[in-house]
Tab-separated table of C-alpha atoms in Angstrom:
chain	number	residue	atom	x	y	z
A	28	GLY	CA	130.366	118.594	102.932
A	29	LYS	CA	126.855	118.270	102.128
A	30	LEU	CA	127.002	115.203	100.555
A	31	GLN	CA	128.835	113.314	103.011
A	32	THR	CA	126.485	114.551	105.705
A	33	ALA	CA	123.706	113.540	103.676
A	34	TRP	CA	125.278	110.021	103.268
A	35	ASP	CA	125.688	109.860	106.835
A	36	ARG	CA	121.951	110.535	107.741
A	37	TYR	CA	120.931	107.902	104.839
A	38	GLN	CA	123.073	105.381	106.634
A	39	THR	CA	121.565	106.193	109.871
A	40	ALA	CA	117.951	105.362	108.189
A	41	PRO	CA	118.384	103.817	104.816
A	42	ALA	CA	114.219	102.809	105.206
A	43	VAL	CA	113.390	106.244	105.431
A	44	ALA	CA	114.573	106.487	101.620
A	45	GLU	CA	112.966	103.190	100.735
A	46	GLN	CA	109.577	104.689	102.026
A	47	MET	CA	110.349	108.310	100.161
A	48	HIS	CA	111.613	107.323	97.251
A	49	LYS	CA	108.869	108.895	95.088
A	50	GLU	CA	109.268	112.338	96.742
A	51	LEU	CA	113.205	112.447	97.011
A	52	ASP	CA	114.584	114.214	93.903
A	53	PRO	CA	115.419	110.922	91.282
A	54	ALA	CA	118.948	112.177	90.829
A	55	PHE	CA	119.459	112.229	94.827
A	56	THR	CA	118.025	108.582	94.495
A	57	THR	CA	120.429	107.467	91.739
A	58	TRP	CA	123.341	108.928	93.971
A	59	LEU	CA	122.428	107.073	97.093
A	60	ILE	CA	122.230	103.905	94.345
A	61	ARG	CA	125.502	104.719	93.205
A	62	GLU	CA	126.752	105.020	96.617
A	63	ASN	CA	125.434	101.661	97.852
A	64	THR	CA	127.166	100.091	95.220
A	65	GLN	CA	130.534	101.352	95.267
A	66	THR	CA	130.511	100.852	99.300
A	67	GLY	CA	129.381	97.291	98.765
A	68	ASN	CA	125.938	96.842	100.020
A	69	TYR	CA	124.488	95.738	96.732
A	70	ASP	CA	121.327	94.623	98.369
A	71	ARG	CA	120.363	97.876	99.581
A	72	ALA	CA	121.313	99.412	96.131
A	73	GLN	CA	119.347	96.775	94.389
A	74	LYS	CA	116.019	97.354	96.588
A	75	LEU	CA	116.073	101.118	96.245
A	76	CYS	CA	116.635	100.761	92.583
A	77	GLN	CA	113.881	98.477	91.940
A	78	LEU	CA	111.274	100.547	93.993
A	79	MET	CA	112.156	103.608	91.626
A	80	LEU	CA	112.110	101.132	88.714
A	81	ALA	CA	108.572	99.682	89.904
A	82	TRP	CA	107.461	103.695	90.645
A	83	ILE	CA	108.733	104.795	86.999
A	84	GLU	CA	106.794	102.066	85.299
A	85	ALA	CA	103.688	102.069	87.148
A	86	ALA	CA	103.410	106.322	86.643
A	87	PRO	CA	104.856	106.634	83.061
A	88	GLY	CA	106.274	110.393	82.876
A	89	ALA	CA	107.233	110.750	86.564
A	90	VAL	CA	110.606	111.301	85.793
A	91	ASP	CA	112.407	112.456	82.207
A	92	ALA	CA	114.546	110.520	80.331
A	93	GLU	CA	117.611	111.867	81.252
A	94	ALA	CA	116.871	110.885	85.027
A	95	GLN	CA	115.505	107.323	83.902
A	96	ALA	CA	118.619	106.705	82.135
A	97	ALA	CA	121.145	107.470	84.884
A	98	LEU	CA	118.714	105.029	87.230
A	99	LEU	CA	119.219	102.288	84.660
A	100	VAL	CA	122.846	102.869	84.279
A	101	ALA	CA	122.929	102.609	88.275
A	102	PHE	CA	120.672	99.676	88.090
A	103	ALA	CA	123.199	97.764	85.801
A	104	ASP	CA	126.402	99.091	87.465
A	105	ILE	CA	125.274	96.553	90.709
A	106	PRO	CA	125.938	93.581	88.625
A	107	LEU	CA	129.556	95.284	87.194
A	108	ALA	CA	130.610	95.677	90.929
A	109	ARG	CA	129.557	92.258	91.511
A	110	ARG	CA	131.279	91.022	88.564
A	111	ASP	CA	128.393	89.377	86.970
A	112	TYR	CA	129.849	90.859	83.399
A	113	PRO	CA	127.106	89.124	81.237
A	114	GLN	CA	124.261	90.583	83.094
A	115	ALA	CA	126.006	94.077	83.577
A	116	ARG	CA	126.631	94.083	79.665
A	117	ALA	CA	122.943	93.002	78.812
A	118	LEU	CA	121.940	96.068	81.061
A	119	TYR	CA	123.688	98.257	79.528
A	120	GLU	CA	123.289	97.432	75.959
A	121	ARG	CA	119.496	97.661	76.379
A	122	ILE	CA	120.122	101.231	77.932
A	123	ALA	CA	122.506	102.177	74.627
A	124	ALA	CA	120.314	100.510	72.137
A	125	ALA	CA	116.941	102.492	73.559
A	126	ALA	CA	115.672	105.353	71.441
A	127	GLU	CA	114.127	106.786	74.199
A	128	PHE	CA	117.389	107.574	75.912
A	129	ASP	CA	119.179	109.349	72.704
A	130	GLY	CA	121.420	112.268	73.599
A	131	THR	CA	121.504	111.762	77.439
A	132	ALA	CA	124.195	111.288	79.690
A	133	GLY	CA	123.067	107.876	80.742
A	134	LYS	CA	122.927	106.434	77.320
A	135	ARG	CA	126.597	107.938	76.876
A	136	ASP	CA	127.663	106.180	80.122
A	137	ALA	CA	125.763	102.969	79.272
A	138	GLU	CA	127.643	103.002	75.483
A	139	ILE	CA	131.439	103.663	77.175
A	140	ARG	CA	130.478	100.567	80.006
A	141	VAL	CA	129.891	98.077	77.213
A	142	ALA	CA	132.968	98.441	76.200
A	143	GLU	CA	134.613	98.620	79.589
A	144	VAL	CA	133.052	95.230	80.634
A	145	ASP	CA	134.404	93.706	77.133
A	146	ARG	CA	137.760	95.156	78.307
A	147	LEU	CA	137.205	94.127	81.994
A	148	THR	CA	136.411	90.374	80.656
A	149	ARG	CA	139.442	90.326	78.018
A	150	GLN	CA	137.599	91.054	75.157
A	151	TYR	CA	139.743	93.508	73.536
A	152	ASP	CA	139.038	93.253	70.145
A	153	ARG	CA	135.315	93.999	70.399
A	154	ALA	CA	136.106	96.820	73.046
A	155	VAL	CA	138.240	98.353	70.677
A	156	GLN	CA	135.933	98.508	68.057
A	157	ILE	CA	133.359	99.882	70.307
A	158	LEU	CA	135.641	102.470	71.720
A	159	GLU	CA	137.097	103.664	67.958
A	160	ARG	CA	133.495	104.027	67.022
A	161	LEU	CA	132.324	106.242	70.049
A	162	ALA	CA	135.677	108.118	69.910
A	163	ARG	CA	134.681	109.313	66.367
A	164	ARG	CA	131.780	110.915	67.430
A	165	PRO	CA	131.591	114.571	67.296
A	166	ASP	CA	130.888	114.609	70.994
A	167	PRO	CA	133.887	115.679	72.910
A	168	THR	CA	132.707	114.238	76.261
A	169	MET	CA	132.244	110.805	74.463
A	170	GLN	CA	135.598	111.007	72.812
A	171	ALA	CA	137.527	111.690	76.123
A	172	GLU	CA	135.832	108.857	77.587
A	173	ALA	CA	136.207	106.329	74.471
A	174	LEU	CA	140.031	107.515	74.559
A	175	PHE	CA	140.507	107.355	78.127
A	176	GLN	CA	139.120	103.413	78.079
A	177	LEU	CA	141.305	102.982	75.102
A	178	ALA	CA	143.989	104.036	77.192
A	179	LEU	CA	143.046	101.699	80.261
A	180	LEU	CA	142.789	98.703	77.783
A	181	LYS	CA	146.184	99.634	76.066
A	182	ASN	CA	147.356	99.443	79.912
A	183	ASP	CA	146.227	96.459	80.557
A	184	GLN	CA	147.509	94.906	77.392
A	185	GLU	CA	150.611	96.086	78.715
A	186	GLU	CA	151.075	98.395	75.678
A	187	THR	CA	152.341	101.320	77.913
A	188	GLU	CA	153.252	103.575	74.738
A	189	GLU	CA	150.027	103.130	73.142
A	190	ALA	CA	148.308	103.541	76.521
A	191	ALA	CA	150.234	106.750	76.715
A	192	ALA	CA	149.368	108.325	73.461
A	193	PHE	CA	145.766	107.791	73.962
A	194	LEU	CA	145.934	109.647	77.682
A	195	GLU	CA	147.413	112.432	75.367
A	196	GLN	CA	144.833	112.780	72.854
A	197	VAL	CA	142.540	112.979	76.405
A	198	PHE	CA	144.159	115.942	77.609
A	199	GLY	CA	144.182	117.117	74.419
A	200	ILE	CA	140.445	117.437	74.509
A	201	VAL	CA	139.600	117.897	78.224
């Protein structure tokens, strides 16, 4: 589809996107960063992200809070993919704590990813505390994501019945 075509064109000339980063839709640039991260092109993802962050810092108001939070989450996803868990957690925590991102999907994603890092580093008690708190929020998307992460955590602990119970709760929400 269109995304595959966009990705294919980008891959033939990634420097063009770097040169045009100010003109591109920030959501598209964030998508490029995520795709680079998912395909292991961490340096390319980092470079594009740093260009965007420098531009946002130099031109306050260039993008809205939603786009900025999404970009910062994509930036934090790079160390997560590299398994640099302390760096990833610190970046996600910074986004989650920032009042300017209240109500954004990026803040919600960052809050979930803090717990995901804790799960991946086997800090299960800390992850459970965070996820149970997030699951109590009135936002059904947050509830579903938190319960899904709890299911993954219980699966990691080989507690399959508990994992299944959390998944049933997820399916009851979505």
